[in-house]
mmCIF file with all atom_site columns, C-alpha atoms in Angstrom:
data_model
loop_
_atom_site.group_PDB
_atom_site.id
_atom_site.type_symbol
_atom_site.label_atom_id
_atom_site.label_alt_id
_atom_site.label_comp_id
_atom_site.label_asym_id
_atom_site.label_entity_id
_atom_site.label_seq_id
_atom_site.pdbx_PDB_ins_code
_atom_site.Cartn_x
_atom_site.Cartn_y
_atom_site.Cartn_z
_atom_site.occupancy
_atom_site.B_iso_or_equiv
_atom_site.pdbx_formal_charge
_atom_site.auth_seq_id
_atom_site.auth_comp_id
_atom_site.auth_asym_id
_atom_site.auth_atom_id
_atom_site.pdbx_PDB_model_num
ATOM 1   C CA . UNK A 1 1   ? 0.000  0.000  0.000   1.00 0.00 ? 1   UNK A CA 1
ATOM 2   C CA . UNK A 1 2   ? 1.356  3.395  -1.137  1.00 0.00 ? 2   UNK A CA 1
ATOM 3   C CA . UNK A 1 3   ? 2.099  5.617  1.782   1.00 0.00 ? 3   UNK A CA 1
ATOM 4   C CA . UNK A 1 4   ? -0.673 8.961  2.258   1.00 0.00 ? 4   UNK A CA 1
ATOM 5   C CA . UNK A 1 5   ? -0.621 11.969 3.201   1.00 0.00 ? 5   UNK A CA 1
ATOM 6   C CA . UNK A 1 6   ? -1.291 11.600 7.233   1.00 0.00 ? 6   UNK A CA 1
ATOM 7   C CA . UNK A 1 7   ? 0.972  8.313  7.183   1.00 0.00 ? 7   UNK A CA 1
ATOM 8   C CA . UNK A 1 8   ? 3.758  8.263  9.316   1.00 0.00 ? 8   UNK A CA 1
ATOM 9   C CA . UNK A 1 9   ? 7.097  7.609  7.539   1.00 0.00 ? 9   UNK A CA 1
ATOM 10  C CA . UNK A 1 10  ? 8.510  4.516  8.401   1.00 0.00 ? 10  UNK A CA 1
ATOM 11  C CA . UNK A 1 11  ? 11.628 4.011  10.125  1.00 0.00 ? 11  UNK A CA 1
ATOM 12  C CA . UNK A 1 12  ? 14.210 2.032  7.666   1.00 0.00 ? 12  UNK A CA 1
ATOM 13  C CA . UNK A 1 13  ? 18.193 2.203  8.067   1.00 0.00 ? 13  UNK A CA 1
ATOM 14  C CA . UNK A 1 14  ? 19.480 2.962  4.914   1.00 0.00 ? 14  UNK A CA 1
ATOM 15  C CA . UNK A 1 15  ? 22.535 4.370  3.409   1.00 0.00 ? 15  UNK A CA 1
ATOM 16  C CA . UNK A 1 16  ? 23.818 7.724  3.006   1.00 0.00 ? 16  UNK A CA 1
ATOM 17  C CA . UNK A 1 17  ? 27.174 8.731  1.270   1.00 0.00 ? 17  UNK A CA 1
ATOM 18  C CA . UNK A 1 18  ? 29.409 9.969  4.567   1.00 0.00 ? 18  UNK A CA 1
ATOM 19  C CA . UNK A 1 19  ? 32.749 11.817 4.402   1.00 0.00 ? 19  UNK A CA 1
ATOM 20  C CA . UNK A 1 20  ? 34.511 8.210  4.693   1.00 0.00 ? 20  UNK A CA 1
ATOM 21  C CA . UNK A 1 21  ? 32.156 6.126  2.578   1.00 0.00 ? 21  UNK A CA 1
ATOM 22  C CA . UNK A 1 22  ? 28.370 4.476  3.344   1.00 0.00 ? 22  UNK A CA 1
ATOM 23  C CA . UNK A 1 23  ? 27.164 5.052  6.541   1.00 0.00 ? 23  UNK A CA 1
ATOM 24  C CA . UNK A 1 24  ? 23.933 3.745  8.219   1.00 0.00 ? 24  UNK A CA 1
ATOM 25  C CA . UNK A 1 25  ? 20.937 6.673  8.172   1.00 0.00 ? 25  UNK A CA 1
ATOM 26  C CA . UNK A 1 26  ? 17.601 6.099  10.254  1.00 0.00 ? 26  UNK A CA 1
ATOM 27  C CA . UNK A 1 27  ? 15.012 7.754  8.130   1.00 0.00 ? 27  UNK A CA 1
ATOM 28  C CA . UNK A 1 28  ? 12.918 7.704  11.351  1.00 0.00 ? 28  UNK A CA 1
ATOM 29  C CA . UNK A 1 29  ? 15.949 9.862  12.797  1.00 0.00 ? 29  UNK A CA 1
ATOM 30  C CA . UNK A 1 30  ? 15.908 11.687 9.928   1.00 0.00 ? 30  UNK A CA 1
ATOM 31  C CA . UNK A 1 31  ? 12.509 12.891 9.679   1.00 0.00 ? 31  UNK A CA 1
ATOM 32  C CA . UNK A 1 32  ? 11.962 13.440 13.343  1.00 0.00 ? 32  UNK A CA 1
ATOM 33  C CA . UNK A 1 33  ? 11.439 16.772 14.689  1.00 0.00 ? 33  UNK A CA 1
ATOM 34  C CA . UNK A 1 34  ? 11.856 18.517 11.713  1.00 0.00 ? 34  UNK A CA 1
ATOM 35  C CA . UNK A 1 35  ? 10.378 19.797 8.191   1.00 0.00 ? 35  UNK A CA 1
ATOM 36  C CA . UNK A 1 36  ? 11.611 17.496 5.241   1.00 0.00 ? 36  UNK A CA 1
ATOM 37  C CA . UNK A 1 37  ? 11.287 17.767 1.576   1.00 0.00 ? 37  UNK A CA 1
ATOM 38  C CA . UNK A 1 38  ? 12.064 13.658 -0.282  1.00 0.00 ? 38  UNK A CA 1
ATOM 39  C CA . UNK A 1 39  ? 12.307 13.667 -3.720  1.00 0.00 ? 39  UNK A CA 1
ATOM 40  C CA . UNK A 1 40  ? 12.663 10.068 -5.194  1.00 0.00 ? 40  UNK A CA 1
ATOM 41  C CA . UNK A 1 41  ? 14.069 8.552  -8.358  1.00 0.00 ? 41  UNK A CA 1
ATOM 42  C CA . UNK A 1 42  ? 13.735 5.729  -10.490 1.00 0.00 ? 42  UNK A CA 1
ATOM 43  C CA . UNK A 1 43  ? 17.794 5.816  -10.546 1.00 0.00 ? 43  UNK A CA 1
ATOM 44  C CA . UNK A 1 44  ? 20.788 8.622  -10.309 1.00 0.00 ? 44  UNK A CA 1
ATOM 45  C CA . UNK A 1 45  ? 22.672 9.302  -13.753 1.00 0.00 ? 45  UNK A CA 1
ATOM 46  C CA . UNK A 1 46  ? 19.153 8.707  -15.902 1.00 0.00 ? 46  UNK A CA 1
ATOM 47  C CA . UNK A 1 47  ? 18.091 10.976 -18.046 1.00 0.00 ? 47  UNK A CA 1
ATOM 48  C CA . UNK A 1 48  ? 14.730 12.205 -16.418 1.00 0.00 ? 48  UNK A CA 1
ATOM 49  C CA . UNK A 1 49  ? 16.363 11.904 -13.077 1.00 0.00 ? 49  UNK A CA 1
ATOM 50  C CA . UNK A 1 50  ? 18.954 14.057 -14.166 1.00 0.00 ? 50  UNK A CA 1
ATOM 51  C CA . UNK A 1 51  ? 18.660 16.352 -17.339 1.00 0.00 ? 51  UNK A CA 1
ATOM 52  C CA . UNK A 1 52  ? 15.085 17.557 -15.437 1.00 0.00 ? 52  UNK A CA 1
ATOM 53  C CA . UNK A 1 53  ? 14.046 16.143 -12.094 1.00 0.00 ? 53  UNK A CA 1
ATOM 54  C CA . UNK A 1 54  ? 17.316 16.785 -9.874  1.00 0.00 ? 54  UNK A CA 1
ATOM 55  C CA . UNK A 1 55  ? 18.375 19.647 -11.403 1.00 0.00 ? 55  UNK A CA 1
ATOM 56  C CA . UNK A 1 56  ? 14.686 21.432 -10.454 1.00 0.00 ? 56  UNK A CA 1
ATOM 57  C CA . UNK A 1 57  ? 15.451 20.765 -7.266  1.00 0.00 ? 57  UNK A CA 1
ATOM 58  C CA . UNK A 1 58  ? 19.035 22.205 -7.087  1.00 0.00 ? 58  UNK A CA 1
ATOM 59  C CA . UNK A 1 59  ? 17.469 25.465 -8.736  1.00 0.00 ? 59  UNK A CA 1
ATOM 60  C CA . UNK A 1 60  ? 14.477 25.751 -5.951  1.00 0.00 ? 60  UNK A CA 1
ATOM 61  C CA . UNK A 1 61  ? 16.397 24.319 -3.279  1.00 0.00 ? 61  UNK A CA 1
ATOM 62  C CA . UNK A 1 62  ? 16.728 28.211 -1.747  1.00 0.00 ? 62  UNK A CA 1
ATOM 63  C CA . UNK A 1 63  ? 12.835 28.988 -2.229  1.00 0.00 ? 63  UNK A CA 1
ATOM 64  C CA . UNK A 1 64  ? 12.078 25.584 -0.502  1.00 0.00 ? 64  UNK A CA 1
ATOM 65  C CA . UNK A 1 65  ? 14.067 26.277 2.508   1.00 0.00 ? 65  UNK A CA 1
ATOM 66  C CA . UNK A 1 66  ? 12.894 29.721 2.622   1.00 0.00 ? 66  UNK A CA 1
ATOM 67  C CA . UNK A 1 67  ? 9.274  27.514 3.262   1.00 0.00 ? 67  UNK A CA 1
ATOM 68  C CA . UNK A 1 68  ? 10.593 26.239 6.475   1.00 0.00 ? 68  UNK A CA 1
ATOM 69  C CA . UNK A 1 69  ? 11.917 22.973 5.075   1.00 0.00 ? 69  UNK A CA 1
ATOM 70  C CA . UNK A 1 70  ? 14.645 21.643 7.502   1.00 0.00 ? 70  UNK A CA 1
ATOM 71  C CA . UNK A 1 71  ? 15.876 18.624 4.877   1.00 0.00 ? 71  UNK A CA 1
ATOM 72  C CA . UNK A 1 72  ? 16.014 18.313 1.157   1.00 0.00 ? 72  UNK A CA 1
ATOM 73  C CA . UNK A 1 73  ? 16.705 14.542 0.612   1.00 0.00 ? 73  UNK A CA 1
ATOM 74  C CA . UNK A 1 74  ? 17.104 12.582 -2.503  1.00 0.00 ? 74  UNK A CA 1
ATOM 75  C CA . UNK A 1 75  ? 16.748 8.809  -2.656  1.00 0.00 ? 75  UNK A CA 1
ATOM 76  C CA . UNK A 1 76  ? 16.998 6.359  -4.847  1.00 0.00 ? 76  UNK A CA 1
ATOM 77  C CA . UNK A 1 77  ? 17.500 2.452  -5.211  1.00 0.00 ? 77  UNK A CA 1
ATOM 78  C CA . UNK A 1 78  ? 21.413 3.112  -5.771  1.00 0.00 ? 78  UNK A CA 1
ATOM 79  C CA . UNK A 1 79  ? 24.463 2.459  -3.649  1.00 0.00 ? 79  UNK A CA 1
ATOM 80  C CA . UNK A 1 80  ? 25.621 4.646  -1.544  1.00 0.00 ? 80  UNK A CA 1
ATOM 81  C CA . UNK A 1 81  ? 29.383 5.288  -3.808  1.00 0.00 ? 81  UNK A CA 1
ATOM 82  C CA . UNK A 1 82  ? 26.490 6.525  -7.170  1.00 0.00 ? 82  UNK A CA 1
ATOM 83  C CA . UNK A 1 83  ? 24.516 8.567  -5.069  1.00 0.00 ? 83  UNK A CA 1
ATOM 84  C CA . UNK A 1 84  ? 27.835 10.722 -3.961  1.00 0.00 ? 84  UNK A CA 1
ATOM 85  C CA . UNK A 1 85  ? 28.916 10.714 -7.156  1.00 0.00 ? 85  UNK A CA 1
ATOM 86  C CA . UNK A 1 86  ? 25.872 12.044 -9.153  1.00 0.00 ? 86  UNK A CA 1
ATOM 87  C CA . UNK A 1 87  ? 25.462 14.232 -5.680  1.00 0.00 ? 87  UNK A CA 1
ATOM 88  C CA . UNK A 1 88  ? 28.630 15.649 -7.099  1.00 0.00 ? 88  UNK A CA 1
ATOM 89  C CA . UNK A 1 89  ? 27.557 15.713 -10.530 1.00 0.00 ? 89  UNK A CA 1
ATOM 90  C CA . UNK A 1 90  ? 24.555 17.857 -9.857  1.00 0.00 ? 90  UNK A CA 1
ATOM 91  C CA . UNK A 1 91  ? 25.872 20.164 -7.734  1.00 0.00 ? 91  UNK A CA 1
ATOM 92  C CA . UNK A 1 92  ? 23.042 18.649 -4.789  1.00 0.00 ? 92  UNK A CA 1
ATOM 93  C CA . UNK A 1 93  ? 25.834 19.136 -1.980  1.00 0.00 ? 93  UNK A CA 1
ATOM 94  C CA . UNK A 1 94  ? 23.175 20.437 -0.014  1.00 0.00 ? 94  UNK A CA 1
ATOM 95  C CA . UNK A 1 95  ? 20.812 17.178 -0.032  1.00 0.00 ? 95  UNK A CA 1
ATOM 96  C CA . UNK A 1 96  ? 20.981 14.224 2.002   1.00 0.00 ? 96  UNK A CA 1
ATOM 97  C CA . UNK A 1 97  ? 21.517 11.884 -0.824  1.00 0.00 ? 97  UNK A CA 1
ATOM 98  C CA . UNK A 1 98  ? 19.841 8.479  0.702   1.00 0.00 ? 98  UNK A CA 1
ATOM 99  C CA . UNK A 1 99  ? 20.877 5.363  -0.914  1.00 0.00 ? 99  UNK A CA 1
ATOM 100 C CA . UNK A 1 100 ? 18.133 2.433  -1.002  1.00 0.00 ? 100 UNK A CA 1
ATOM 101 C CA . UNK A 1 101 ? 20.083 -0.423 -2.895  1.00 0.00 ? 101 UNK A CA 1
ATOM 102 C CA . UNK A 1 102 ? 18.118 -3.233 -1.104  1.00 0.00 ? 102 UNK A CA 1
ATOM 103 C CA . UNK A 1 103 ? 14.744 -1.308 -1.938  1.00 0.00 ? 103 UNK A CA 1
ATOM 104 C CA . UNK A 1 104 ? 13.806 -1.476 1.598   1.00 0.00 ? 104 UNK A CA 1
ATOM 105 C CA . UNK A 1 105 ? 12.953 2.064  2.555   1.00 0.00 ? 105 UNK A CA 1
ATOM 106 C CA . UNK A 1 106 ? 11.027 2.196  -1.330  1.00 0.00 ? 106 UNK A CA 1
ATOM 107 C CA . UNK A 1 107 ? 8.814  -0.943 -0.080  1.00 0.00 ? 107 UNK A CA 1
ATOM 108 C CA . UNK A 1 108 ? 7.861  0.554  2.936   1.00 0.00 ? 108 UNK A CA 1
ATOM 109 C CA . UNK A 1 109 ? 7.036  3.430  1.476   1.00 0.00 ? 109 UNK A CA 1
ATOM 110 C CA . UNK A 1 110 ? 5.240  1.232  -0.992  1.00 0.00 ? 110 UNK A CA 1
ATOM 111 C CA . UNK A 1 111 ? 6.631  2.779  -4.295  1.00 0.00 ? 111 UNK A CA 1
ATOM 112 C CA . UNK A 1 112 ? 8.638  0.221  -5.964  1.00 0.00 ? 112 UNK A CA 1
ATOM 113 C CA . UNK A 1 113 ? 7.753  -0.410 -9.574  1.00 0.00 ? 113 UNK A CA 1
ATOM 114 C CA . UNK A 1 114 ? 9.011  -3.096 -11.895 1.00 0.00 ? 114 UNK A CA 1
ATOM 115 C CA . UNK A 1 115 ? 11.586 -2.072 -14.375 1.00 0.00 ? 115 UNK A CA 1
ATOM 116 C CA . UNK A 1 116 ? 13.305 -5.073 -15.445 1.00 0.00 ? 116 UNK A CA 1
ATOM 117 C CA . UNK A 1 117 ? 12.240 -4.666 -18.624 1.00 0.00 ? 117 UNK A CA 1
ATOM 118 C CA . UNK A 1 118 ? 14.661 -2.118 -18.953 1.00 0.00 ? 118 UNK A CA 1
ATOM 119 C CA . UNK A 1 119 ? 17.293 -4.151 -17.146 1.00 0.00 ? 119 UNK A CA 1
ATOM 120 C CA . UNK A 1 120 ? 16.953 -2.194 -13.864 1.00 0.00 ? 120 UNK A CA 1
ATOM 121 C CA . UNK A 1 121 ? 15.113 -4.649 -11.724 1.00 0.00 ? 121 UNK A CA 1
ATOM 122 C CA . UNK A 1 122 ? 13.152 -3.068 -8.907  1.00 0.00 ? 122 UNK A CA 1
ATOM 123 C CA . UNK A 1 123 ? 13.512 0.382  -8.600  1.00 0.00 ? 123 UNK A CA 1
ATOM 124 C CA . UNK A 1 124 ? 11.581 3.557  -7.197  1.00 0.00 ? 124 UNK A CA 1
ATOM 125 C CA . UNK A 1 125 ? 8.737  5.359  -8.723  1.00 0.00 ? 125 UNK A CA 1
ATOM 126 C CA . UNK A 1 126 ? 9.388  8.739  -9.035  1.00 0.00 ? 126 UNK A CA 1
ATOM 127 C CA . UNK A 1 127 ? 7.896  10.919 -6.151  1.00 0.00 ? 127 UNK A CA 1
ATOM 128 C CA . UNK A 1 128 ? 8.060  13.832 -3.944  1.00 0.00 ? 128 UNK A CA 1
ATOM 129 C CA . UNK A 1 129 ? 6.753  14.112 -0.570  1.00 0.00 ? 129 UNK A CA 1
ATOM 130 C CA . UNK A 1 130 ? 7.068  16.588 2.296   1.00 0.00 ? 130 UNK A CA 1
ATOM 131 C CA . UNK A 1 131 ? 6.484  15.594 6.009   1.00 0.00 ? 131 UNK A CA 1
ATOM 132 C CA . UNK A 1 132 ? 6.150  17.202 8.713   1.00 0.00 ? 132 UNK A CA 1
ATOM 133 C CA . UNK A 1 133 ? 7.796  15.322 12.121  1.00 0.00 ? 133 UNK A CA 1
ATOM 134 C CA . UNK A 1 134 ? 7.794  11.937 10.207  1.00 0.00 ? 134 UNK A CA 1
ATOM 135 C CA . UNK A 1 135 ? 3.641  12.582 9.180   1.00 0.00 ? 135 UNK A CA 1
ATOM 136 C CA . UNK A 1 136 ? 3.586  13.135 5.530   1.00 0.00 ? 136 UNK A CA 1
ATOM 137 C CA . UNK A 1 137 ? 1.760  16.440 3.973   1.00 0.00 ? 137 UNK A CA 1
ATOM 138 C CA . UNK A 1 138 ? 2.077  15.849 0.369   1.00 0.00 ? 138 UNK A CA 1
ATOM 139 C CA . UNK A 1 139 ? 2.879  13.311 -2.030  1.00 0.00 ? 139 UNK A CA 1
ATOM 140 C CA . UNK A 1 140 ? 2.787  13.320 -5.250  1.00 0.00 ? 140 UNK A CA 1
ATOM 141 C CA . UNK A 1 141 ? 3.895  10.048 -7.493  1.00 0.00 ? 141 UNK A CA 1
ATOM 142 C CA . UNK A 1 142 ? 4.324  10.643 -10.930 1.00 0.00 ? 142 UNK A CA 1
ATOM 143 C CA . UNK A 1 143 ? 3.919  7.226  -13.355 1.00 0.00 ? 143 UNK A CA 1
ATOM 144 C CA . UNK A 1 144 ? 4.890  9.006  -16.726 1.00 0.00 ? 144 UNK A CA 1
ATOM 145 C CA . UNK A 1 145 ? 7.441  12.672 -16.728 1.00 0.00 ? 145 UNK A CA 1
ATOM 146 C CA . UNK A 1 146 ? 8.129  14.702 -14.016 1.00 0.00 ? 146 UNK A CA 1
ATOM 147 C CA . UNK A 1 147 ? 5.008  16.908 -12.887 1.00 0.00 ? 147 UNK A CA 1
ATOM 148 C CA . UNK A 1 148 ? 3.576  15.942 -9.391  1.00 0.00 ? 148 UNK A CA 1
ATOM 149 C CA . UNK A 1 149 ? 6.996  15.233 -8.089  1.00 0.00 ? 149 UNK A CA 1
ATOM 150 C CA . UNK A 1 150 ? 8.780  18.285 -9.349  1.00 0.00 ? 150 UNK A CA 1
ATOM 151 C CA . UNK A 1 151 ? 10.422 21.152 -7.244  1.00 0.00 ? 151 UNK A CA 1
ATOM 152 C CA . UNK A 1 152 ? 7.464  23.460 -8.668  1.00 0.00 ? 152 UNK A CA 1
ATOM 153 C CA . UNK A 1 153 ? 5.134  21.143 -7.210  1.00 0.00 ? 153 UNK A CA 1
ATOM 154 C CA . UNK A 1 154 ? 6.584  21.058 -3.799  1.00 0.00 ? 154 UNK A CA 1
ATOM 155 C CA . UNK A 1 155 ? 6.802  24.643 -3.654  1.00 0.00 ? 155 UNK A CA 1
ATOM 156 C CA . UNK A 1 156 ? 3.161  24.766 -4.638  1.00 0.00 ? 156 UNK A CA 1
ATOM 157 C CA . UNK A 1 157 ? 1.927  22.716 -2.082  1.00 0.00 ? 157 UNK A CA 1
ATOM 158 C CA . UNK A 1 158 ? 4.610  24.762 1.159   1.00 0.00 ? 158 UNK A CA 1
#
């Protein structure tokens, strides 16, 4: 079941891209207490993920926090070592890049999608969400472009 706006996020450890490599990340930790903006993608260095949804992000990423938004996190069902680098490529320093390469934090979210008709196996749909303490406020899952998840979106709905 796809998560909803009132849901609380779940709490998954995942990885996150830390000055010395992977490191464990609680997304119960990291949603607690505070204001968070998740964008997620089907997988870093694609096209759509980043010739238009990332970099909308990196543009807003100001106006968003000027909405009270605590976090700006990116995830997708990558290893920790590609989301630093495309972190790097995009010029997303300021994200949390969160790296789901078991798909666990995607499944209890309940976004995965099948793509292994393109060779990628499971991955994450494309989405943005904003919560608020861990209880989400918005989500918006896009199955086709990038329009309900986009940074324009998420600004819409601050």
């Amino acid at each position: 079941m796809t998560i909803s706006i009132g849901d609380k996020i779940p709490d998954v450890t995942i990885k996150t891209n830390g000055a010395s490599g992977p490191e464990d990340i609680s997304t119960g930790e990291l949603f607690a207490g505070k204001r968070v903006v998740l964008f997620g993608v089907p997988g870093a260095f694609t096209p759509g993920c980043s010739n238009t949804h990332m970099p909308g992000f990196v543009i807003k990423a100001d106006e968003i926090r000027d909405k009270g938004v605590d976090t700006i996190a990116c995830m997708a069902v990558n290893d920790a070592f590609v989301m630093g680098a495309w972190q790097e490529n995009q010029n997303a320093q300021a994200f949390t890049m969160l790296a789901d390469g078991n798909v666990e934090f995607t499944h209890a979210l309940g976004l995965e999608m099948d793509a292994s008709g393109a060779g990628m196996g499971t991955r994450c749909k494309r989405f943005a969400l904003i919560a608020n303490d861990g209880v989400v406020e918005y989500i918006g899952v896009d199955a086709k472009g990038v329009h309900e998840s986009s940074a324009e979106a998420v600004l819409d709905k601050l």
